[in-house]
XYZ file of C-alpha atoms in Angstrom:
739
model
C 0.243 -0.066 0.237
C 1.259 3.329 -1.335
C 2.071 6.124 0.852
C 0.193 9.888 1.225
C 3.352 11.941 0.009
C 4.406 14.395 1.917
C 2.660 17.636 0.783
C 4.115 19.510 3.724
C 6.424 21.373 1.442
C 3.529 21.713 -1.340
C 1.789 24.131 1.255
C 3.943 25.793 2.785
C 3.203 29.302 2.832
C 5.373 31.183 0.373
C 6.780 34.774 0.792
C 8.070 37.155 -1.280
C 11.998 35.776 -1.702
C 9.791 33.180 -2.994
C 8.106 35.256 -5.654
C 11.134 37.143 -7.231
C 12.574 33.401 -7.964
C 8.784 33.064 -9.324
C 9.355 35.978 -11.869
C 6.937 38.229 -8.980
C 7.774 41.264 -8.449
C 7.290 42.711 -4.722
C 4.590 45.067 -5.621
C 2.910 42.633 -7.273
C 3.200 40.072 -4.584
C 1.718 41.920 -2.164
C -1.493 42.344 -4.390
C -1.628 38.487 -4.285
C -1.325 39.036 -0.066
C -4.413 41.314 -0.793
C -6.188 39.369 -2.808
C -5.695 36.091 -0.502
C -5.895 37.590 3.194
C -3.421 35.179 3.259
C 0.033 34.500 2.374
C 0.499 31.587 -1.126
C 1.504 28.215 -1.050
C 3.549 27.059 -3.665
C 1.072 25.607 -6.577
C -0.617 28.852 -5.337
C 1.793 30.992 -6.342
C 3.486 28.577 -9.280
C -0.073 29.280 -10.444
C 0.714 33.112 -10.276
C 3.579 32.940 -11.587
C 3.269 31.722 -15.107
C -0.257 33.809 -14.915
C 1.553 36.993 -14.479
C 3.953 36.299 -16.886
C 4.551 38.494 -19.890
C 4.163 35.738 -21.922
C 0.784 35.000 -21.048
C -0.801 37.842 -19.362
C 0.649 40.744 -21.641
C 1.459 43.312 -18.949
C 3.446 45.796 -20.708
C 1.751 45.986 -24.130
C -2.355 45.861 -23.383
C -2.840 48.494 -23.044
C -1.161 49.348 -26.405
C -2.397 46.709 -28.574
C -5.930 47.824 -28.084
C -4.753 50.431 -30.596
C -5.403 47.109 -32.960
C -8.676 47.377 -35.947
C -9.151 44.281 -35.214
C -13.531 43.967 -37.265
C -13.852 44.262 -39.935
C -17.076 43.029 -43.040
C -15.003 39.346 -42.767
C -13.940 39.421 -39.092
C -15.934 36.359 -37.401
C -13.749 36.048 -34.537
C -10.730 39.036 -33.062
C -8.380 38.804 -30.972
C -8.997 37.115 -28.025
C -9.039 33.261 -28.636
C -7.114 30.941 -29.694
C -6.942 32.193 -32.960
C -8.829 34.217 -35.687
C -11.574 33.966 -37.928
C -12.232 35.198 -41.107
C -15.437 34.833 -43.318
C -13.717 33.392 -46.947
C -17.435 32.450 -47.924
C -19.465 29.773 -49.260
C -19.920 28.150 -45.930
C -16.586 28.269 -44.970
C -13.806 30.216 -42.166
C -9.928 30.451 -41.989
C -8.243 30.565 -38.801
C -4.959 31.191 -38.528
C -2.826 32.802 -35.932
C 1.240 33.348 -35.275
C 3.391 32.752 -32.657
C 6.891 32.966 -31.474
C 9.519 29.787 -29.616
C 11.895 32.069 -29.610
C 13.734 31.372 -26.095
C 13.730 27.743 -26.167
C 14.398 27.184 -29.744
C 17.732 29.349 -29.249
C 18.683 26.923 -25.946
C 17.764 23.617 -27.910
C 17.075 24.470 -31.233
C 15.442 20.988 -33.119
C 13.329 20.748 -30.122
C 12.219 24.794 -29.145
C 11.120 25.264 -32.728
C 9.223 21.679 -33.310
C 7.544 22.024 -29.828
C 6.661 25.613 -31.446
C 5.180 24.239 -35.153
C 3.053 22.025 -32.499
C 2.013 24.428 -30.250
C 0.586 26.399 -33.026
C -1.411 24.411 -34.498
C -3.236 23.078 -31.554
C -4.191 26.555 -31.022
C -6.058 26.517 -35.000
C -7.814 22.729 -34.707
C -9.202 23.745 -30.760
C -11.061 26.412 -32.840
C -12.136 23.888 -34.728
C -10.228 24.091 -38.081
C -8.106 21.047 -40.327
C -4.610 22.879 -41.009
C -3.501 23.684 -44.196
C -0.634 25.095 -44.305
C 2.547 26.719 -42.181
C 4.640 29.427 -42.301
C 7.886 30.378 -40.145
C 9.795 33.203 -40.157
C 13.035 33.494 -38.908
C 16.014 34.820 -37.657
C 19.001 34.378 -37.022
C 22.595 36.153 -35.715
C 25.274 36.377 -37.637
C 26.299 34.004 -40.164
C 30.180 34.380 -38.290
C 29.090 33.738 -35.277
C 30.614 30.328 -33.432
C 26.994 29.153 -32.731
C 24.356 30.224 -36.012
C 25.061 27.059 -37.787
C 24.449 25.100 -35.447
C 21.273 27.366 -33.994
C 20.236 27.138 -37.977
C 20.121 23.547 -38.629
C 18.931 22.351 -35.757
C 16.072 25.618 -36.169
C 15.422 24.306 -39.552
C 15.244 20.700 -37.691
C 13.119 21.050 -35.815
C 10.222 23.150 -38.476
C 10.033 19.026 -40.799
C 10.861 17.053 -38.547
C 7.140 17.886 -36.822
C 5.090 19.882 -39.589
C 6.269 16.913 -42.003
C 5.413 14.184 -39.826
C 2.419 15.678 -38.695
C 1.680 16.239 -42.300
C 0.526 20.053 -43.538
C 2.399 21.927 -45.676
C 5.222 24.131 -45.094
C 4.839 26.830 -47.836
C 6.231 30.482 -46.689
C 7.735 32.091 -44.936
C 11.350 34.167 -44.857
C 14.595 34.204 -43.067
C 17.913 36.678 -41.772
C 20.924 36.738 -40.543
C 21.892 39.954 -38.470
C 24.097 40.347 -35.051
C 22.098 41.470 -33.455
C 20.397 38.482 -32.843
C 23.717 36.617 -31.973
C 22.462 36.277 -27.593
C 18.918 35.760 -29.016
C 17.666 34.018 -31.987
C 13.671 34.173 -33.381
C 11.270 31.494 -34.212
C 8.154 32.247 -35.357
C 5.143 29.762 -36.303
C 2.144 30.782 -38.377
C -0.636 28.045 -38.662
C -3.704 28.848 -41.205
C -6.907 26.173 -40.872
C -10.134 25.457 -42.633
C -12.951 24.691 -40.427
C -17.223 25.253 -41.310
C -17.906 28.959 -40.484
C -21.033 27.190 -38.110
C -18.477 25.273 -36.377
C -15.954 27.677 -33.888
C -15.365 25.546 -31.264
C -14.646 28.542 -28.365
C -12.802 27.894 -24.902
C -15.257 29.642 -22.623
C -17.292 27.484 -20.208
C -20.837 28.079 -20.650
C -21.718 26.679 -16.932
C -20.936 24.749 -13.671
C -21.711 21.607 -13.152
C -19.659 20.119 -16.678
C -17.239 17.870 -16.316
C -13.428 18.727 -17.558
C -11.963 16.500 -19.322
C -8.428 16.257 -20.127
C -7.324 14.240 -23.401
C -3.770 13.252 -25.336
C -0.116 12.607 -24.310
C 0.232 12.458 -20.034
C 1.281 14.811 -18.264
C 4.689 14.899 -17.622
C 7.974 17.037 -15.732
C 9.304 18.436 -19.512
C 7.995 22.586 -19.614
C 7.685 23.271 -16.158
C 7.849 27.610 -15.839
C 8.139 27.448 -19.920
C 6.410 30.386 -19.519
C 8.680 32.590 -16.806
C 11.633 30.904 -18.545
C 9.812 33.005 -21.708
C 9.012 36.391 -20.002
C 13.155 36.802 -19.031
C 15.915 37.418 -20.616
C 18.995 35.142 -21.226
C 21.998 35.603 -18.824
C 25.179 34.023 -19.382
C 23.665 30.650 -17.431
C 20.964 30.219 -20.145
C 22.050 27.115 -21.263
C 20.999 25.450 -18.433
C 17.962 26.232 -18.861
C 17.247 23.149 -21.260
C 14.235 21.565 -18.738
C 12.184 24.452 -19.157
C 12.086 23.749 -22.746
C 9.050 21.372 -24.285
C 9.373 17.761 -26.295
C 7.448 17.390 -28.911
C 5.860 14.117 -30.448
C 4.246 14.966 -33.918
C 3.127 11.667 -34.553
C 0.712 12.310 -31.631
C -0.424 15.133 -32.538
C -1.661 14.254 -35.130
C -3.322 11.732 -33.279
C -4.516 14.830 -31.216
C -5.908 16.829 -34.672
C -8.260 13.607 -35.597
C -9.433 12.554 -32.547
C -10.434 16.621 -31.010
C -11.795 16.877 -34.523
C -14.595 13.899 -34.428
C -15.000 15.009 -31.330
C -15.894 18.659 -32.227
C -18.064 16.976 -34.712
C -20.248 14.053 -32.246
C -21.202 16.886 -31.286
C -20.128 16.129 -27.415
C -18.166 20.006 -26.948
C -19.005 22.538 -24.974
C -15.712 24.314 -24.933
C -11.844 23.773 -25.828
C -8.494 24.702 -25.007
C -5.518 23.438 -26.055
C -2.541 23.089 -23.501
C 0.333 25.650 -24.390
C 2.201 28.268 -22.405
C 1.656 27.350 -18.454
C -0.116 24.110 -19.555
C -3.051 23.048 -16.764
C -3.016 26.047 -14.917
C -3.834 28.758 -18.539
C -6.233 26.426 -19.712
C -8.300 24.670 -16.729
C -8.522 29.025 -15.614
C -8.681 30.740 -18.676
C -11.461 28.335 -19.625
C -13.085 28.752 -16.469
C -12.691 32.589 -16.355
C -13.981 33.250 -19.762
C -17.546 31.426 -18.876
C -17.268 33.327 -15.396
C -17.286 30.032 -13.728
C -15.008 28.527 -11.130
C -12.734 24.571 -11.971
C -12.044 21.659 -9.353
C -9.563 19.326 -10.774
C -9.244 15.564 -8.922
C -4.843 16.249 -10.008
C -4.572 12.436 -8.570
C -6.576 11.853 -11.867
C -4.175 13.285 -14.458
C -2.518 11.645 -17.139
C 0.486 11.078 -15.132
C 4.145 9.543 -17.481
C 6.155 10.637 -14.478
C 6.460 8.903 -11.045
C 5.742 10.971 -7.227
C 4.887 13.832 -10.192
C 3.357 16.993 -7.344
C 0.153 19.201 -8.449
C 2.956 21.949 -8.706
C 5.027 20.461 -11.512
C 1.371 18.943 -13.388
C 0.123 21.940 -13.585
C 3.652 23.835 -14.031
C 4.285 21.818 -17.127
C 4.002 22.245 -21.103
C 4.523 18.961 -22.274
C 3.190 19.196 -25.226
C 0.413 17.186 -27.372
C -2.963 17.462 -25.035
C -6.065 19.125 -24.530
C -8.604 19.943 -22.448
C -12.036 20.547 -23.077
C -15.629 20.456 -21.437
C -18.687 18.012 -22.290
C -22.008 18.168 -22.366
C -23.818 16.359 -19.067
C -23.757 12.843 -19.914
C -21.368 12.840 -22.961
C -18.237 11.281 -20.770
C -18.329 8.020 -22.739
C -18.506 9.464 -26.224
C -15.238 11.318 -25.235
C -13.694 7.665 -24.301
C -14.816 5.785 -26.997
C -13.235 8.470 -29.855
C -9.795 8.836 -27.672
C -10.035 5.097 -27.417
C -10.090 4.610 -31.527
C -6.982 7.352 -31.992
C -4.570 6.005 -28.538
C -4.900 8.417 -26.932
C -4.785 9.124 -22.999
C -7.136 10.893 -21.294
C -9.315 11.155 -17.604
C -12.129 13.438 -16.852
C -9.897 15.503 -13.994
C -12.820 17.629 -12.790
C -15.867 20.071 -12.683
C -16.716 23.366 -13.606
C -18.615 24.877 -10.677
C -20.663 27.511 -9.374
C -17.312 29.249 -7.232
C -15.761 31.786 -9.879
C -12.592 30.227 -8.102
C -9.853 28.104 -8.928
C -9.670 24.403 -6.617
C -6.630 22.160 -6.840
C -7.547 18.302 -4.958
C -4.324 16.439 -4.548
C -3.967 13.441 -2.714
C -6.929 14.489 -0.591
C -5.606 17.930 0.097
C -7.088 21.248 -1.135
C -3.277 22.050 -2.424
C -4.051 25.202 -4.055
C -8.191 27.918 -3.446
C -7.489 30.830 -5.231
C -9.809 33.557 -6.466
C -10.324 32.927 -10.499
C -10.657 36.889 -11.284
C -6.579 38.014 -10.592
C -5.455 34.925 -12.189
C -7.038 35.675 -15.601
C -8.853 39.603 -16.707
C -7.229 41.131 -12.955
C -4.398 40.432 -13.844
C -1.716 43.598 -13.214
C -1.589 46.055 -15.897
C 1.211 48.249 -16.881
C 1.827 51.727 -18.281
C 4.779 51.989 -19.030
C 7.217 54.744 -18.973
C 8.139 55.086 -22.561
C 10.800 57.316 -24.496
C 10.595 58.120 -28.197
C 13.093 56.051 -30.266
C 15.968 58.747 -31.896
C 15.088 58.549 -35.319
C 17.254 58.471 -37.998
C 17.276 61.367 -40.157
C 16.836 60.831 -43.618
C 19.630 60.513 -46.199
C 19.415 62.492 -49.360
C 20.183 60.221 -52.841
C 22.133 62.534 -53.472
C 24.675 62.077 -50.618
C 25.181 58.383 -51.228
C 28.717 57.425 -54.204
C 28.165 54.446 -56.510
C 29.524 51.462 -55.766
C 33.413 50.552 -57.051
C 32.107 47.843 -58.681
C 28.682 47.773 -60.264
C 28.793 43.791 -60.511
C 30.663 43.390 -57.203
C 27.422 45.680 -55.640
C 25.032 43.861 -57.124
C 26.346 40.265 -56.155
C 26.942 41.717 -53.018
C 23.084 42.982 -52.698
C 21.458 39.764 -54.465
C 23.413 37.203 -52.983
C 24.095 38.446 -49.357
C 22.807 36.244 -46.534
C 19.289 37.608 -46.685
C 18.760 37.994 -50.372
C 20.843 34.406 -51.068
C 18.745 31.408 -51.999
C 16.855 29.342 -49.147
C 16.703 25.704 -51.294
C 19.388 24.462 -49.188
C 16.388 25.084 -45.694
C 13.457 25.360 -47.878
C 14.181 21.653 -49.124
C 13.414 19.553 -45.725
C 10.045 21.178 -45.292
C 7.101 19.163 -46.587
C 6.030 21.467 -48.915
C 2.780 19.648 -51.274
C 1.646 17.173 -48.881
C -2.566 17.457 -48.864
C -1.859 17.943 -52.907
C -3.106 21.778 -52.356
C -0.148 24.262 -52.858
C -0.173 25.943 -55.608
C 2.507 28.741 -55.041
C 5.522 27.621 -52.222
C 9.802 29.094 -51.499
C 9.904 27.219 -54.452
C 7.661 27.915 -57.684
C 8.180 32.191 -57.729
C 5.795 33.846 -55.835
C 5.554 36.766 -53.194
C 3.416 34.709 -51.341
C 2.104 31.554 -50.598
C -0.746 30.431 -51.781
C -2.810 27.043 -50.894
C -6.987 26.006 -52.528
C -9.718 25.979 -50.877
C -10.714 22.435 -51.549
C -13.686 21.038 -53.501
C -14.261 25.099 -54.165
C -12.006 27.295 -56.657
C -10.970 29.885 -54.356
C -7.993 29.923 -52.845
C -5.895 31.443 -49.691
C -2.833 33.534 -50.161
C -0.240 33.594 -46.952
C 3.115 35.201 -45.942
C 4.818 36.664 -43.145
C 6.897 40.114 -43.124
C 8.442 42.398 -41.686
C 11.653 44.135 -41.573
C 13.777 44.507 -38.918
C 16.340 47.296 -39.604
C 13.757 49.814 -41.127
C 11.680 49.501 -37.468
C 15.021 49.831 -35.982
C 15.315 53.284 -37.538
C 12.264 54.414 -37.753
C 10.107 52.227 -34.799
C 6.215 53.936 -37.171
C 7.645 53.819 -40.471
C 8.938 51.067 -39.606
C 6.105 49.115 -38.123
C 3.665 50.863 -40.786
C 5.817 49.056 -43.201
C 6.030 45.926 -41.550
C 1.683 45.909 -42.787
C 2.099 47.177 -45.225
C 4.448 44.758 -47.591
C 2.484 42.507 -45.956
C -0.251 43.497 -48.433
C 2.159 44.140 -51.094
C 2.786 40.445 -51.170
C -1.370 39.070 -51.000
C -1.530 41.474 -53.644
C 1.471 40.539 -55.638
C 0.316 36.883 -56.482
C -4.002 38.980 -56.890
C -5.281 38.165 -53.277
C -7.291 40.299 -51.577
C -5.716 40.595 -48.369
C -8.483 40.337 -45.211
C -6.858 40.282 -42.331
C -3.993 39.262 -40.247
C -1.673 38.546 -37.431
C 1.151 39.281 -35.491
C 4.513 38.207 -33.530
C 6.172 41.891 -31.757
C 9.579 40.676 -31.138
C 11.458 43.021 -28.898
C 13.941 43.437 -26.033
C 12.431 45.105 -22.203
C 9.737 46.586 -21.857
C 10.934 48.068 -18.530
C 13.394 50.007 -20.281
C 11.719 52.839 -21.236
C 13.057 53.326 -24.695
C 12.420 49.425 -25.871
C 9.661 50.484 -24.705
C 9.788 53.108 -26.026
C 10.457 51.213 -30.163
C 7.002 48.645 -29.080
C 4.304 51.486 -28.487
C 5.655 53.083 -31.464
C 5.880 50.580 -33.790
C 2.226 49.860 -33.053
C 0.685 52.694 -33.830
C 2.477 52.559 -37.185
C 0.953 49.552 -37.625
C -2.397 49.974 -36.688
C -2.334 52.580 -39.147
C -1.495 50.970 -41.235
C -4.231 48.432 -40.650
C -6.688 51.260 -40.341
C -6.022 53.007 -44.257
C -5.324 49.494 -46.084
C -8.488 47.732 -44.011
C -6.042 45.401 -42.690
C -7.509 44.393 -39.454
C -5.446 41.910 -36.493
C -7.558 39.290 -35.675
C -4.879 37.340 -33.406
C -1.364 37.352 -32.143
C 1.545 36.916 -29.554
C 3.737 39.627 -27.783
C 7.767 38.309 -27.311
C 9.409 40.593 -25.367
C 12.316 39.834 -22.726
C 14.503 39.021 -25.863
C 17.810 40.451 -24.575
C 20.726 39.329 -23.184
C 22.974 40.244 -20.650
C 21.251 43.626 -21.028
C 21.776 44.013 -25.452
C 18.062 43.964 -27.088
C 17.066 42.509 -30.333
C 16.553 44.638 -33.051
C 12.551 44.971 -32.647
C 11.023 42.845 -35.074
C 7.241 42.872 -35.058
C 6.547 40.253 -37.833
C 3.205 40.533 -40.071
C 1.437 37.511 -41.110
C -1.888 38.588 -43.635
C -3.538 36.558 -45.033
C -5.833 37.032 -49.122
C -8.626 35.161 -50.484
C -8.966 34.525 -54.107
C -11.893 33.803 -55.990
C -10.309 32.412 -57.929
C -7.412 30.671 -57.669
C -5.852 30.196 -61.680
C -6.083 34.141 -61.894
C -2.527 34.470 -59.600
C 0.427 35.186 -60.778
C 3.927 34.502 -59.706
C 7.250 35.868 -60.148
C 8.611 32.670 -62.297
C 7.109 33.838 -65.653
C 8.636 35.808 -67.470
C 9.504 34.817 -71.006
C 11.857 36.599 -74.396
C 10.618 39.272 -75.327
C 8.534 40.667 -73.035
C 8.909 44.178 -70.559
C 9.306 44.742 -67.868
C 7.686 48.023 -65.939
C 8.475 49.220 -62.673
C 4.678 50.879 -60.919
C 5.498 53.196 -59.170
C 7.601 56.028 -58.902
C 11.073 55.642 -56.892
C 11.937 59.039 -55.079
C 15.373 57.152 -54.090
C 14.977 56.252 -50.044
C 18.432 54.587 -49.567
C 18.435 54.546 -45.888
C 18.410 51.606 -44.214
C 19.027 50.219 -47.795
C 20.631 46.915 -48.423
C 22.397 49.111 -51.194
C 23.734 50.678 -47.978
C 24.359 47.912 -45.824
C 26.056 45.211 -48.394
C 28.251 48.034 -50.689
C 29.113 50.880 -48.142
C 29.004 49.222 -44.716
C 26.711 51.165 -43.066
C 23.267 51.016 -41.609
C 21.971 54.838 -40.464
C 19.639 56.274 -41.768
C 16.024 57.240 -41.883
C 14.075 53.740 -43.483
C 11.668 54.315 -46.498
C 8.485 56.130 -45.544
C 4.705 54.341 -46.147
C 2.308 56.786 -47.827
C -0.970 54.439 -46.732
C -3.026 55.993 -49.563
C -0.955 55.571 -52.659
C -0.271 51.808 -51.299
C -3.971 51.201 -51.712
C -4.452 52.739 -54.642
C -1.145 51.722 -56.876
C -2.306 47.475 -55.272
C -5.885 47.876 -56.345
C -4.254 48.806 -59.184
C -1.876 46.192 -60.107
C -4.916 43.633 -58.892
C -7.426 45.076 -61.303
C -4.608 44.733 -63.638
C -4.295 40.334 -62.713
C -7.440 39.463 -61.817
C -7.341 40.663 -66.027
C -5.330 38.213 -67.186
C -2.867 41.372 -68.088
C 0.065 41.005 -65.957
C 2.759 37.991 -66.725
C 4.822 38.079 -63.641
C 4.243 40.138 -60.909
C 7.085 41.329 -57.603
C 6.406 43.984 -54.990
C 9.421 45.896 -54.028
C 11.618 45.704 -50.926
C 14.853 45.114 -49.615
C 17.533 44.882 -52.285
C 15.221 48.010 -54.934
C 14.635 47.065 -58.801
C 18.040 45.080 -58.468
C 16.779 42.639 -55.877
C 12.438 42.523 -58.105
C 14.888 42.106 -61.006
C 17.094 39.138 -59.767
C 14.614 37.394 -58.981
C 12.287 37.523 -61.702
C 15.615 36.738 -63.560
C 16.343 33.856 -62.005
C 12.191 32.336 -61.047
C 12.470 32.640 -65.086
C 15.936 31.305 -66.462
C 15.420 34.250 -68.647
C 17.941 37.176 -68.524
C 17.016 40.923 -67.797
C 19.032 43.942 -69.983
C 17.584 46.773 -67.579
C 17.555 50.706 -68.662
C 20.193 51.888 -66.184
C 23.159 53.587 -67.823
C 24.418 56.822 -65.492
C 27.315 54.950 -63.294
C 26.744 58.525 -61.316
C 23.152 57.644 -60.932
C 21.539 54.701 -61.663
C 22.604 53.206 -58.297
C 19.232 55.461 -56.770
C 16.962 54.126 -59.472
C 18.721 50.167 -58.803
C 19.026 50.274 -55.478
C 16.597 52.414 -53.526
C 13.963 50.538 -51.686
C 10.964 53.383 -52.224
C 7.457 51.945 -50.847
C 4.791 51.527 -52.914
C 6.026 49.482 -55.932
C 5.815 46.726 -58.599
C 7.560 45.302 -60.971
C 5.427 43.566 -63.318
C 6.340 42.203 -66.783
C 4.131 42.323 -69.898
C 4.254 41.890 -74.127
C 2.329 45.355 -74.629
C 3.671 48.156 -72.313
C 2.194 50.672 -73.772
C -1.755 50.315 -72.897
C -0.297 49.150 -69.148
C 1.136 52.718 -68.753
C -1.793 54.332 -69.590
C -3.598 52.234 -67.568
C -1.551 53.741 -65.199
C -1.308 57.709 -65.944
C -5.634 57.323 -66.209
C -5.493 56.067 -62.327
C -3.084 58.011 -61.222
C 0.109 56.368 -60.732
C 3.340 56.802 -62.613
C 4.647 53.770 -64.503
C 7.313 53.090 -66.998
C 9.508 50.816 -69.150
C 12.998 50.265 -66.911
C 13.309 46.966 -69.115
C 13.384 43.517 -70.691
C 13.593 39.918 -71.248
C 16.188 38.445 -73.124
C 19.314 36.437 -73.670
C 21.155 34.936 -70.740
C 22.557 38.214 -69.059
C 21.845 40.480 -65.455
C 22.048 43.435 -67.282
C 21.938 47.551 -66.847
C 23.730 48.882 -70.526
C 27.767 49.219 -69.061
C 27.268 49.346 -65.883
C 27.473 45.433 -65.641
C 27.227 42.154 -67.285
C 26.685 39.184 -65.133
C 25.735 35.696 -66.319
C 22.772 34.525 -65.398
C 24.225 30.764 -64.401
C 26.745 33.272 -62.828
C 24.256 34.551 -60.672
C 22.415 31.399 -60.274
C 25.430 29.684 -58.785
C 26.253 32.650 -56.355
C 22.631 33.690 -55.314
C 22.242 29.489 -54.814
C 25.567 28.508 -53.648
C 26.462 31.227 -50.264
C 23.982 29.169 -47.930
C 25.254 25.563 -48.457
C 28.795 26.521 -49.137
C 27.998 28.498 -45.113
C 26.730 25.155 -43.613
C 29.148 22.823 -45.069
C 31.749 25.650 -43.719
């Protein structure tokens, strides 16, 4: 007969010092004392620590996130649920979200990235959607840094290992390198799913007296304190935090997806929530809190894969592939039948109550009894002090010298680590499983495109951020993140609908960092309003710092657009010999914070290009109309690298040479390398008609080159054989990986 373990360590009253060890400051600990009227025990302190972490409570940013527009005529569910939901017509909905797994991926790259993919999929299918597409936005340190190669190979293997096994295609993303990420890499994962618009599932428990069911994998000790770890800075000892990184099992996730969707289809589900950050604590608190009820759990009933686990460990574990559901009265057996069919562990571990409290029983004793309100909707909320970030002055293009060597300048920009082909990376991802992928990393397009199965519709998806712009002017940089996402969706012919975001910044307790956060959100919100591009979900990742050095501010935007007819789409890989290249949009010569400045002149100064949002909308709507009319063979938005970057992409993707028209050794670099916004490079057989239509619409358009031969060239400035350009462009990453 087993003895009841000694629970006294769990029940012992905890003081402010213990609070500090759990990431709770003195002021917050006093609030706990005031709310409870006593000292918390260890279990209660653990529960407060994860729910009040930055990761779960958004305590530093909530005031500012309210600036985002969150509605338009297609939004079904905005922020506040597991993921955002938009209406795509015909009784169908698209459900999507982006989240970070930055800290875990730095400490343990494979599992950190893998569980990031698993976690974001659970956010989507817990609302009733079948995942149909994955994206990722990755930022790594300097390629020469001693850790970068190991981190890249580990993260990419983790993303591919998990996504490929689950059977969801990874269709798009972005990868950047900069020394500012040496101490903190960013791994942002996005998932897009499809559901019936009338079968969306929510997390709010509908009332008291209902069974709370745990199903999925057993609970272990992995991931304990994961949420609090992700809400703290790194230091030289961070490698020791490996035990706080979760371990994923993609095959268990696949079973979990199928079981969850079948359970939903059975009609047994009253509310459902995945277990992500803060595990069982977060899922139970959110379900009860959103429903305005209480919840009582029997910790002894929780399926456990390790012996002797305490209530503290079970509540804070972030073991993967687990769900929590509230079932309708009398439907427990239906649940058990489905879980048994899919080979999942399951147990009724508690009931909803009318007390408004979280009560935990463990070995016959109450080890936690706290009100839900301070955990859920009454957590600390800060209005942190901030200062306007120092803004860089605009650089007059006349003051930027032309390159000493034109061929070297072109190759340095087009083949730099940010711009070079990432084939080595995306070839490790299954991009075509499910057989609905139309555009992906290999096809040459500004956004991934997947068919809405069984219809003529397609979904366009993209992820975008230009951190060097945000660094030099967070407001304009924030606008640009949203505008570029909108442009990328437009460039494939889709109608942009909504965004999710992942706001990656340093320590918000530093006024200069908080200033970056506030101004970036201001810029993003303004762009969302003008472009009718609301935010429906998102994630905030703060404290991305090591030894006091913060990452470049990186507010990543994931976006979704709708193609009414997926046959009417275009990429930038369809140019044919003899076609003309037309630049739509005006070039003023914005070279501040440009790749030319960084890669050719070794500078990172200057104001980023300003974003005229009204012009973005006008230009994008015109280009989309031309795509829908079938008038354009190739479309590529201009962003990194300006005209040179876009033209090189088109030449390589189309396997056809390009002759550009710039000829002036003194001034051509302004046209070729400037990164002015609201511009598209398109190819047509009849440029005169297009230019006349653009002018009639009040837009600037001009011929800038033609498809010709097997060289990438411009006048007498440079002539680079296309095969050599491809060798350099394709070769950087595999050569670097091989060392």
